[in-house]
CSV table of C-alpha atoms and ligand atoms in Angstrom, one decimal:
chain,number,residue,atom,x,y,z
A,224,MET,CA,11.1,6.4,-33.0
A,225,ALA,CA,10.3,6.3,-29.2
A,226,LYS,CA,7.6,3.9,-28.4
A,227,GLU,CA,4.5,5.7,-27.2
A,228,ARG,CA,3.3,4.8,-23.7
A,229,ARG,CA,0.2,2.7,-24.0
A,230,GLY,CA,-2.9,3.1,-21.9
A,231,PHE,CA,-2.7,1.9,-18.2
A,232,ASP,CA,-5.2,-0.9,-18.9
A,233,THR,CA,-3.3,-2.1,-21.9
A,234,GLU,CA,0.0,-2.2,-19.9
A,235,ALA,CA,-1.8,-4.0,-17.0
A,236,VAL,CA,-3.1,-6.7,-19.3
A,237,HIS,CA,0.1,-7.2,-21.4
A,238,ALA,CA,3.1,-6.1,-19.3
A,239,GLY,CA,5.4,-8.9,-18.1
A,240,THR,CA,3.7,-11.4,-20.4
A,241,PRO,CA,6.3,-12.4,-22.9
A,242,PRO,CA,5.3,-15.1,-25.5
A,243,ASP,CA,6.0,-18.5,-24.1
A,244,PRO,CA,8.7,-20.0,-26.4
A,245,LEU,CA,7.8,-23.7,-25.7
A,246,PHE,CA,4.0,-23.9,-26.3
A,247,GLY,CA,2.8,-20.4,-26.9
A,248,ALA,CA,0.9,-20.3,-23.5
A,249,VAL,CA,-0.9,-16.9,-23.3
A,250,SER,CA,-0.8,-16.9,-19.5
A,251,VAL,CA,2.7,-16.9,-17.9
A,252,PRO,CA,3.7,-20.5,-16.9
A,253,ILE,CA,4.1,-21.1,-13.2
A,254,TYR,CA,7.7,-22.2,-12.6
A,255,GLN,CA,7.0,-24.0,-9.3
A,256,THR,CA,10.6,-24.9,-8.6
A,257,SER,CA,13.0,-24.0,-5.8
A,258,THR,CA,16.2,-24.5,-7.9
A,259,PHE,CA,17.4,-24.4,-11.5
A,260,ALA,CA,19.8,-26.9,-13.1
A,261,PHE,CA,23.2,-25.8,-14.5
A,262,GLU,CA,24.7,-27.3,-17.6
A,263,SER,CA,28.2,-27.1,-16.2
A,264,VAL,CA,30.1,-26.1,-13.1
A,265,ASP,CA,31.4,-23.1,-15.0
A,266,GLN,CA,27.9,-22.0,-15.9
A,267,GLY,CA,26.8,-22.3,-12.3
A,268,ALA,CA,29.8,-20.3,-11.2
A,269,GLY,CA,29.1,-17.7,-13.9
A,270,ARG,CA,25.5,-17.3,-12.7
A,271,PHE,CA,26.6,-16.7,-9.2
A,272,ALA,CA,29.2,-14.2,-10.4
A,273,GLY,CA,26.6,-12.4,-12.5
A,274,THR,CA,28.5,-13.0,-15.7
A,275,GLU,CA,26.1,-15.6,-17.1
A,276,PRO,CA,22.3,-15.0,-17.6
A,277,GLY,CA,19.9,-17.4,-16.1
A,278,TYR,CA,18.2,-18.4,-12.8
A,279,ILE,CA,19.9,-20.1,-9.8
A,280,TYR,CA,17.5,-20.5,-6.9
A,281,THR,CA,14.0,-19.1,-6.4
A,282,ARG,CA,14.9,-16.9,-3.4
A,283,MET,CA,17.2,-15.2,-5.8
A,284,GLY,CA,14.9,-15.0,-8.8
A,285,ASN,CA,12.3,-17.0,-10.7
A,286,PRO,CA,10.8,-16.4,-14.2
A,287,THR,CA,7.1,-16.3,-12.9
A,288,VAL,CA,8.1,-13.8,-10.3
A,289,ALA,CA,10.1,-11.8,-12.8
A,290,ALA,CA,7.0,-11.5,-15.0
A,291,LEU,CA,5.1,-9.9,-12.2
A,292,GLU,CA,8.1,-7.7,-11.3
A,293,ASP,CA,8.4,-6.5,-14.9
A,294,ALA,CA,4.7,-5.7,-15.0
A,295,VAL,CA,4.7,-3.6,-11.8
A,296,THR,CA,8.0,-1.9,-12.8
A,297,LEU,CA,6.3,-0.7,-16.0
A,298,LEU,CA,3.1,0.4,-14.3
A,299,GLU,CA,5.0,2.4,-11.6
A,300,GLY,CA,7.5,3.8,-14.2
A,301,GLY,CA,10.4,2.4,-12.2
A,302,HIS,CA,13.8,0.8,-13.0
A,303,GLY,CA,13.2,-2.6,-11.5
A,304,ALA,CA,11.1,-4.4,-8.8
A,305,LEU,CA,11.4,-7.2,-6.3
A,306,ALA,CA,8.3,-9.1,-5.3
A,307,THR,CA,8.1,-10.2,-1.6
A,308,SER,CA,6.1,-12.6,0.5
A,309,SER,CA,4.1,-9.7,2.1
A,310,GLY,CA,3.9,-6.0,2.2
A,311,MET,CA,5.8,-6.1,5.5
A,312,ALA,CA,8.5,-8.2,4.0
A,313,ALA,CA,8.9,-5.4,1.3
A,314,ILE,CA,9.1,-2.7,3.9
A,315,VAL,CA,11.4,-4.5,6.3
A,316,THR,CA,13.7,-5.4,3.4
A,317,VAL,CA,14.1,-1.7,2.5
A,318,PHE,CA,14.8,-0.9,6.2
A,319,PHE,CA,17.1,-3.9,6.6
A,320,THR,CA,19.1,-2.9,3.5
A,321,TYR,CA,19.4,0.9,4.1
A,322,LEU,CA,19.2,1.6,7.9
A,323,GLN,CA,22.1,1.1,10.2
A,324,ALA,CA,23.2,1.8,13.8
A,325,GLY,CA,23.4,5.6,14.3
A,326,SER,CA,21.1,6.4,11.4
A,327,HIS,CA,17.8,8.2,11.9
A,328,MET,CA,14.6,8.0,9.7
A,329,VAL,CA,11.6,10.3,9.5
A,330,GLY,CA,8.3,8.7,8.8
A,331,THR,CA,4.5,9.5,8.5
A,332,ASP,CA,2.9,9.1,12.0
A,333,SER,CA,-0.3,7.5,10.7
A,334,VAL,CA,1.3,4.7,8.6
A,335,TYR,CA,0.0,1.1,8.7
A,336,GLY,CA,0.7,0.3,12.4
A,337,PRO,CA,3.4,-2.5,11.9
A,338,SER,CA,5.4,-0.4,9.4
A,339,ARG,CA,6.1,2.0,12.3
A,340,VAL,CA,6.2,-0.5,15.1
A,341,VAL,CA,8.9,-2.5,13.3
A,342,VAL,CA,11.2,0.5,13.5
A,343,GLU,CA,10.3,1.7,17.0
A,344,LYS,CA,10.3,-1.7,18.6
A,345,TYR,CA,12.8,-3.8,16.6
A,346,PHE,CA,15.2,-1.6,14.6
A,347,SER,CA,15.7,0.6,17.6
A,348,ARG,CA,17.4,-2.5,19.3
A,349,PHE,CA,20.1,-2.2,16.6
A,350,GLY,CA,20.6,1.5,17.2
A,351,VAL,CA,18.3,3.0,14.5
A,352,GLU,CA,16.4,6.1,15.6
A,353,SER,CA,13.2,7.4,14.2
A,354,SER,CA,10.7,10.3,14.4
A,355,PHE,CA,7.2,9.7,13.1
A,356,VAL,CA,5.5,13.0,12.5
A,357,ASP,CA,2.4,14.4,10.7
A,358,THR,CA,3.9,14.5,7.2
A,359,SER,CA,0.7,16.0,5.7
A,360,ASP,CA,2.4,19.3,6.9
A,361,VAL,CA,5.9,19.1,5.3
A,362,SER,CA,7.2,21.7,7.8
A,363,ASN,CA,7.0,18.9,10.4
A,364,ILE,CA,9.4,16.8,8.2
A,365,ARG,CA,12.0,19.6,8.0
A,366,ALA,CA,11.8,20.1,11.8
A,367,ALA,CA,12.3,16.4,12.5
A,368,ILE,CA,15.4,16.0,10.2
A,369,ARG,CA,18.7,15.6,12.0
A,370,PRO,CA,22.3,15.5,10.7
A,371,GLU,CA,22.2,11.7,10.9
A,372,THR,CA,18.8,11.3,9.1
A,373,THR,CA,19.1,9.1,6.0
A,374,MET,CA,15.6,8.1,5.1
A,375,LEU,CA,12.2,9.7,4.6
A,376,TYR,CA,9.4,7.2,4.7
A,377,ILE,CA,5.9,8.3,3.8
A,378,GLU,CA,2.6,6.7,3.2
A,379,THR,CA,0.0,8.6,1.1
A,380,PRO,CA,-3.0,8.4,1.4
A,381,GLU,CA,-2.4,7.3,5.0
A,382,ASN,CA,-3.8,4.2,6.6
A,383,PRO,CA,-6.3,4.8,8.1
A,384,THR,CA,-6.6,8.6,8.5
A,385,ILE,CA,-6.8,9.2,4.7
A,386,ARG,CA,-4.6,12.3,5.0
A,387,LEU,CA,-2.2,13.0,2.1
A,388,THR,CA,1.5,13.9,2.0
A,389,ASP,CA,2.9,16.1,-0.8
A,390,ILE,CA,5.3,13.7,-2.6
A,391,LYS,CA,6.8,16.5,-4.8
A,392,ALA,CA,7.6,18.6,-1.7
A,393,CYS,CA,9.1,15.5,0.0
A,394,THR,CA,11.3,14.9,-3.1
A,395,GLU,CA,12.7,18.4,-2.8
A,396,ILE,CA,13.4,17.9,0.9
A,397,ALA,CA,15.0,14.5,0.2
A,398,GLU,CA,17.2,16.0,-2.5
A,399,ASP,CA,18.2,19.0,-0.4
A,400,ARG,CA,19.1,16.8,2.6
A,401,GLY,CA,20.4,13.8,0.8
A,402,LEU,CA,17.7,11.4,2.0
A,403,LEU,CA,16.3,8.3,0.5
A,404,LEU,CA,12.6,8.9,-0.2
A,405,VAL,CA,10.5,5.8,0.2
A,406,VAL,CA,6.8,5.9,-0.6
A,407,ASP,CA,4.2,3.3,0.4
A,408,ASN,CA,1.8,3.5,-2.6
A,409,THR,CA,-0.6,0.8,-1.5
A,410,PHE,CA,-3.7,2.9,-1.1
A,411,ALA,CA,-3.4,4.8,-4.4
A,412,THR,CA,-1.7,2.1,-6.7
A,413,PRO,CA,0.0,3.2,-9.9
A,414,LEU,CA,-3.4,3.8,-11.5
A,415,LEU,CA,-3.9,6.9,-9.4
A,416,GLN,CA,-0.4,7.9,-8.3
A,417,ARG,CA,3.1,7.3,-9.5
A,418,PRO,CA,5.6,8.5,-6.9
A,419,ILE,CA,8.8,7.7,-8.9
A,420,GLU,CA,7.6,10.0,-11.7
A,421,LEU,CA,7.3,12.7,-9.0
A,422,GLY,CA,10.9,12.1,-7.9
A,423,ALA,CA,10.6,9.4,-5.2
A,424,ASP,CA,13.5,6.9,-4.9
A,425,ILE,CA,11.7,3.7,-3.9
A,426,VAL,CA,8.0,2.6,-3.9
A,427,VAL,CA,6.7,-0.2,-1.7
A,428,HIS,CA,3.3,-1.9,-1.9
A,429,SER,CA,1.3,-4.4,0.0
A,430,MET,CA,0.2,-6.3,-3.1
A,431,THR,CA,-2.2,-8.1,-0.7
A,432,LYS,CA,-4.5,-5.1,-1.4
A,433,PHE,CA,-5.5,-3.5,-4.7
A,434,LEU,CA,-2.7,-5.0,-7.0
A,435,ASN,CA,-3.9,-8.5,-6.3
A,436,GLY,CA,-7.4,-7.4,-5.5
A,437,HIS,CA,-9.1,-10.7,-4.5
A,438,ALA,CA,-8.4,-11.1,-0.7
A,439,ASP,CA,-6.7,-14.5,-1.4
A,440,VAL,CA,-3.0,-13.7,-1.4
A,441,VAL,CA,-0.5,-12.0,1.0
A,442,ALA,CA,2.3,-10.4,-1.0
A,443,GLY,CA,4.4,-7.2,-1.4
A,444,ILE,CA,6.8,-5.5,-3.8
A,445,ILE,CA,9.6,-3.0,-3.8
A,446,VAL,CA,10.0,-0.8,-6.9
A,447,THR,CA,13.3,1.0,-7.5
A,448,SER,CA,14.2,4.0,-9.6
A,449,THR,CA,18.0,3.2,-10.2
A,450,ASP,CA,20.1,0.2,-10.9
A,451,ASP,CA,22.2,0.8,-7.8
A,452,GLN,CA,19.1,0.6,-5.6
A,453,PHE,CA,18.0,-2.5,-7.4
A,454,ARG,CA,21.3,-4.3,-6.8
A,455,LYS,CA,21.4,-3.3,-3.2
A,456,LEU,CA,17.9,-4.4,-2.5
A,457,ARG,CA,18.2,-7.6,-4.6
A,458,ALA,CA,21.1,-8.6,-2.2
A,459,GLY,CA,19.2,-7.4,0.8
A,460,LEU,CA,16.2,-9.5,-0.1
A,461,ASN,CA,18.3,-12.5,-0.8
A,462,HIS,CA,19.7,-12.3,2.7
A,463,HIS,CA,16.5,-11.2,4.4
A,464,GLY,CA,14.7,-14.1,2.7
A,465,GLY,CA,11.2,-12.6,2.3
A,466,CYS,CA,10.9,-13.8,-1.3
A,467,ILE,CA,7.5,-14.5,-2.9
A,468,ASP,CA,6.4,-18.0,-3.9
A,469,PRO,CA,6.0,-18.5,-7.7
A,470,HIS,CA,2.4,-19.5,-7.4
A,471,GLN,CA,1.5,-16.5,-5.3
A,472,ALA,CA,3.3,-14.3,-7.8
A,473,TRP,CA,1.2,-15.8,-10.6
A,474,LEU,CA,-2.0,-15.1,-8.7
A,475,VAL,CA,-1.1,-11.5,-8.1
A,476,HIS,CA,-0.1,-11.1,-11.8
A,477,ARG,CA,-3.5,-12.4,-12.8
A,478,GLY,CA,-5.2,-10.0,-10.4
A,479,LEU,CA,-3.1,-7.1,-11.6
A,480,LYS,CA,-4.5,-7.3,-15.1
A,481,THR,CA,-7.9,-6.0,-13.9
A,482,LEU,CA,-6.6,-3.4,-11.5
A,483,GLY,CA,-8.0,-0.5,-13.6
A,484,LEU,CA,-11.5,-2.2,-14.0
A,485,ARG,CA,-11.7,-3.0,-10.3
A,486,LEU,CA,-10.4,0.2,-8.8
A,487,ARG,CA,-12.5,2.5,-11.1
A,488,GLN,CA,-15.6,0.6,-10.0
A,489,ALA,CA,-14.6,0.6,-6.3
A,490,GLN,CA,-13.7,4.3,-6.5
A,491,SER,CA,-17.1,5.2,-8.0
A,492,ASN,CA,-18.8,3.2,-5.2
A,493,ALA,CA,-16.6,5.0,-2.6
A,494,MET,CA,-17.7,8.4,-4.0
A,495,ALA,CA,-21.4,7.5,-3.7
A,496,LEU,CA,-20.8,6.2,-0.1
A,497,SER,CA,-18.9,9.3,0.9
A,498,GLU,CA,-21.9,11.4,-0.2
A,499,LEU,CA,-24.3,9.1,1.7
A,500,LEU,CA,-22.2,9.4,4.8
A,501,HIS,CA,-21.7,13.1,4.4
A,502,ASP,CA,-25.5,13.7,4.4
A,503,HIS,CA,-26.6,11.2,7.0
A,504,PRO,CA,-27.5,12.6,10.5
A,505,ALA,CA,-25.9,9.6,12.3
A,506,VAL,CA,-22.5,10.5,10.9
A,507,GLU,CA,-20.3,13.0,12.7
A,508,TRP,CA,-17.5,13.3,10.2
A,509,VAL,CA,-16.2,11.7,6.9
A,510,ARG,CA,-12.8,11.8,5.3
A,511,TYR,CA,-12.4,10.9,1.6
A,512,PRO,CA,-10.1,12.5,-0.9
A,513,GLY,CA,-12.9,12.6,-3.5
A,514,ALA,CA,-15.2,14.7,-1.2
A,515,PRO,CA,-15.3,18.5,-1.8
A,516,ASP,CA,-14.5,19.1,1.8
A,517,HIS,CA,-11.4,17.0,2.1
A,518,PRO,CA,-8.9,19.5,3.6
A,519,GLN,CA,-6.2,18.7,0.9
A,520,ARG,CA,-8.3,19.0,-2.3
A,521,ASP,CA,-5.6,20.9,-4.1
A,522,LEU,CA,-3.1,18.2,-3.4
A,523,VAL,CA,-5.5,15.5,-4.5
A,524,GLU,CA,-5.9,17.3,-7.8
A,525,ARG,CA,-2.1,17.8,-8.2
A,526,GLN,CA,-0.8,14.4,-7.1
A,527,MET,CA,-3.5,11.8,-7.8
A,528,ASP,CA,-5.5,10.8,-10.8
A,529,GLY,CA,-8.4,9.8,-8.6
A,530,PRO,CA,-9.4,9.6,-4.9
A,531,GLY,CA,-9.2,5.9,-4.4
A,532,ALA,CA,-11.6,3.5,-2.7
A,533,VAL,CA,-10.9,3.8,1.1
A,534,LEU,CA,-12.5,6.3,3.4
A,535,CYS,CA,-12.9,6.8,7.1
A,536,PHE,CA,-15.6,8.3,9.3
A,537,GLY,CA,-17.0,8.6,12.8
A,538,VAL,CA,-20.6,8.4,14.0
A,539,HIS,CA,-22.4,10.2,16.8
A,540,GLY,CA,-22.2,8.2,19.9
A,541,GLY,CA,-18.5,7.3,19.5
A,542,LEU,CA,-17.0,3.9,19.7
A,543,ALA,CA,-20.2,2.2,21.2
A,544,ALA,CA,-22.3,3.4,18.3
A,545,GLY,CA,-19.5,2.6,15.8
A,546,LYS,CA,-19.3,-1.0,17.1
A,547,ARG,CA,-23.1,-1.4,16.6
A,548,LEU,CA,-22.7,-0.1,13.1
A,549,MET,CA,-19.8,-2.5,12.2
A,550,GLU,CA,-21.8,-5.4,13.6
A,551,THR,CA,-25.1,-4.4,11.8
A,552,VAL,CA,-23.8,-4.1,8.3
A,553,GLN,CA,-24.7,-7.2,6.2
A,554,LEU,CA,-23.0,-6.8,2.8
A,555,ALA,CA,-19.8,-5.1,4.1
A,556,THR,CA,-17.7,-7.7,5.9
A,557,LEU,CA,-16.2,-6.9,9.3
A,558,ALA,CA,-12.6,-7.7,8.5
A,559,VAL,CA,-9.2,-6.0,8.2
A,560,SER,CA,-7.4,-5.6,4.9
A,561,LEU,CA,-8.6,-3.6,1.9
A,562,GLY,CA,-8.3,-3.3,-1.9
A,563,GLY,CA,-10.2,-6.5,-2.7
A,564,VAL,CA,-13.4,-6.8,-4.7
A,565,GLU,CA,-15.4,-7.2,-1.5
A,566,THR,CA,-16.2,-4.2,0.8
A,567,LEU,CA,-14.6,-4.5,4.2
A,568,ILE,CA,-15.2,-2.4,7.4
A,569,GLU,CA,-12.9,-2.4,10.4
A,570,HIS,CA,-11.9,-0.5,13.6
A,571,PRO,CA,-8.3,0.5,13.3
A,572,ALA,CA,-7.7,1.5,17.0
A,573,SER,CA,-8.5,-2.1,18.2
A,574,MET,CA,-7.4,-4.0,15.0
A,575,THR,CA,-4.9,-2.8,12.4
A,576,HIS,CA,-3.3,-0.2,14.6
A,577,ALA,CA,-3.6,-1.9,18.0
A,578,SER,CA,0.1,-2.5,18.1
A,579,MET,CA,0.8,1.2,18.4
A,580,ALA,CA,0.9,2.9,21.8
A,581,HIS,CA,-2.5,4.6,22.6
A,582,GLU,CA,-0.9,8.1,22.9
A,583,ALA,CA,0.9,7.7,19.6
A,584,ARG,CA,-2.3,6.5,17.9
A,585,GLU,CA,-4.3,9.4,19.3
A,586,ALA,CA,-1.6,11.9,18.3
A,587,ALA,CA,-1.6,10.5,14.8
A,588,GLY,CA,-5.4,11.0,14.5
A,589,ILE,CA,-6.3,7.3,14.8
A,590,THR,CA,-9.0,8.0,17.3
A,591,ASP,CA,-11.1,5.3,19.0
A,592,GLY,CA,-14.2,6.5,17.1
A,593,LEU,CA,-12.6,6.1,13.6
A,594,ILE,CA,-14.1,3.5,11.3
A,595,ARG,CA,-12.4,2.5,8.1
A,596,LEU,CA,-14.4,1.5,5.1
A,597,ALA,CA,-12.5,-0.2,2.2
A,598,VAL,CA,-14.9,-0.1,-0.7
A,599,GLY,CA,-15.2,-3.0,-3.1
A,600,CYS,CA,-16.8,-3.7,-6.5
A,601,GLU,CA,-20.4,-4.7,-5.5
A,602,ALA,CA,-23.3,-2.9,-7.1
A,603,GLU,CA,-23.5,0.6,-5.8
A,604,ALA,CA,-27.2,0.4,-4.9
A,605,ASP,CA,-26.6,-2.6,-2.7
A,606,LEU,CA,-23.8,-1.0,-0.9
A,607,LEU,CA,-25.7,2.2,-0.3
A,608,ALA,CA,-28.7,0.2,1.0
A,609,ASP,CA,-26.5,-1.8,3.4
A,610,ILE,CA,-24.7,1.2,4.9
A,611,ALA,CA,-27.8,3.4,5.0
A,612,ALA,CA,-29.8,0.7,6.8
A,613,ALA,CA,-27.0,0.4,9.5
A,614,LEU,CA,-26.8,4.2,9.9
A,615,ASP,CA,-30.6,4.5,10.1
A,616,GLY,CA,-30.6,1.9,12.9
A,617,LEU,CA,-28.1,4.1,14.8
A,618,SER,CA,-30.2,7.3,14.2
A,619,ASP,CA,-33.4,5.5,15.4
A,620,GLN,CA,-31.6,4.2,18.5
A,621,HIS,CA,-30.1,7.7,19.2
A,622,LEU,CA,-33.6,9.3,18.9
A,623,GLU,CA,-35.1,6.6,21.2
A,624,THR,CA,-32.4,7.2,23.8
A,625,ALA,CA,-32.7,10.9,23.4
A,626,GLY,CA,-36.5,10.7,23.8
A,627,THR,CA,-36.5,8.4,26.9
A,628,PRO,CA,-37.5,10.4,30.0
A,629,SER,CA,-34.8,10.1,32.6
B,978,LIG,N1,1.4,-0.9,3.8
B,978,LIG,C1,0.1,-0.6,3.9
B,978,LIG,C2,-0.4,0.8,3.6
B,978,LIG,C3,-0.8,-1.5,4.4
B,978,LIG,O1,-2.1,-1.2,4.5
B,978,LIG,C4,-0.4,-2.8,4.8
B,978,LIG,C5,-1.3,-3.8,5.4
B,978,LIG,C6,1.0,-3.1,4.7
B,978,LIG,C7,1.8,-2.2,4.2
B,978,LIG,C8,1.5,-4.5,5.1
B,978,LIG,O2,1.2,-5.4,4.1
B,978,LIG,P1,1.0,-6.9,4.3
B,978,LIG,O3,2.2,-7.4,4.9
B,978,LIG,O4,-0.2,-7.1,5.1
B,978,LIG,O5,0.8,-7.5,2.9
B,978,LIG,N2,-2.5,-3.3,5.8
B,978,LIG,C9,-3.5,-4.0,6.4
B,978,LIG,C10,-4.7,-3.4,6.8
B,978,LIG,O6,-5.0,-2.2,6.7
B,978,LIG,N3,-5.5,-4.3,7.3
B,978,LIG,O7,-4.9,-5.5,7.3
B,978,LIG,C11,-3.5,-5.4,6.7
């Protein structure tokens, strides 16, 4: 009888946690070793040839790392996974493995800045061409595809514009045009969105964010949907060298167990904050997939099991007022990154997306006035009070300035 799929939280707690044969340790042991002894030359040769099971060298695989990879594979509904030293190492390993001179990729214009810059600035030196377009309108993807296009790379929800791209529609385009569809699922996580189930080929994550969830590790992962991709990427990662350290892998695996608990709490806080922002006179605009006025509500309903915990907004008075707000908040921390238990606020144009050219940033909707709020797990009332006080301060100042006779 087919085994029924267990609940997400059950899998998150138990996946990749095989019983420890030596002592029965309930937590996966940390195999903090760079290399593994062979019993014989023939056994070593067999491991290198792939005819003997067992580990060789931690860059090529490690049991603690494998436990984390098994867990994420299961949660994403993939075939296999490869954990990496950072989200960027995961992304660059995919590009390094699949792109070549003369090939062209189409990508989301408002991706995490370095995911785009690495292609436009570095891979271009090796003859790789790219077009980054607004993939929230899939007709832009079709228009950008060339005969030499081999990859479609999307991020949804997008960092930091919180626009969405229709994964199912991208799957159809990718199948039609023979492209590899790669989805950065960092913002949604497998709790809220499973791109491989929708037909994507490969999923990447910055595990630095929600999967680890505690702002104490930098890590990434690549999830594949076929054995062929897994083998190619395993070899690609071995040569690229961006493997994860076993201790970091163990920390991420520990964080992963509470992903559902953390993200549901953060999401509920984000919903309350989006309502506060929506109603506050100091706020010019807000974008959050959970808000009734998000322009892609239908897609949110179809593609996601929840709106997530990151939102963006702009205040009246533009960047100057935004800076005051970001420096006035007390509980929210002025810092880049997201997906941790603590609420973070940042200014993408001068921080996370500063490496993009100004025109490219503006064209992608990453305006100077955009503020990103990555909501954490604090008590809702405290977060609301913190943001409301900072916004009230802006309104008071705005009224004072408006009321000052010239
Ligand atoms: N993908 C997304 C969607 C990201 O947001 C980030 C990092 C990465 C990939 C790269 O992951 P990393 O190498 O940092 O693990 N995003 C950041 C951000 O928004 N603030 O600081 C880092």
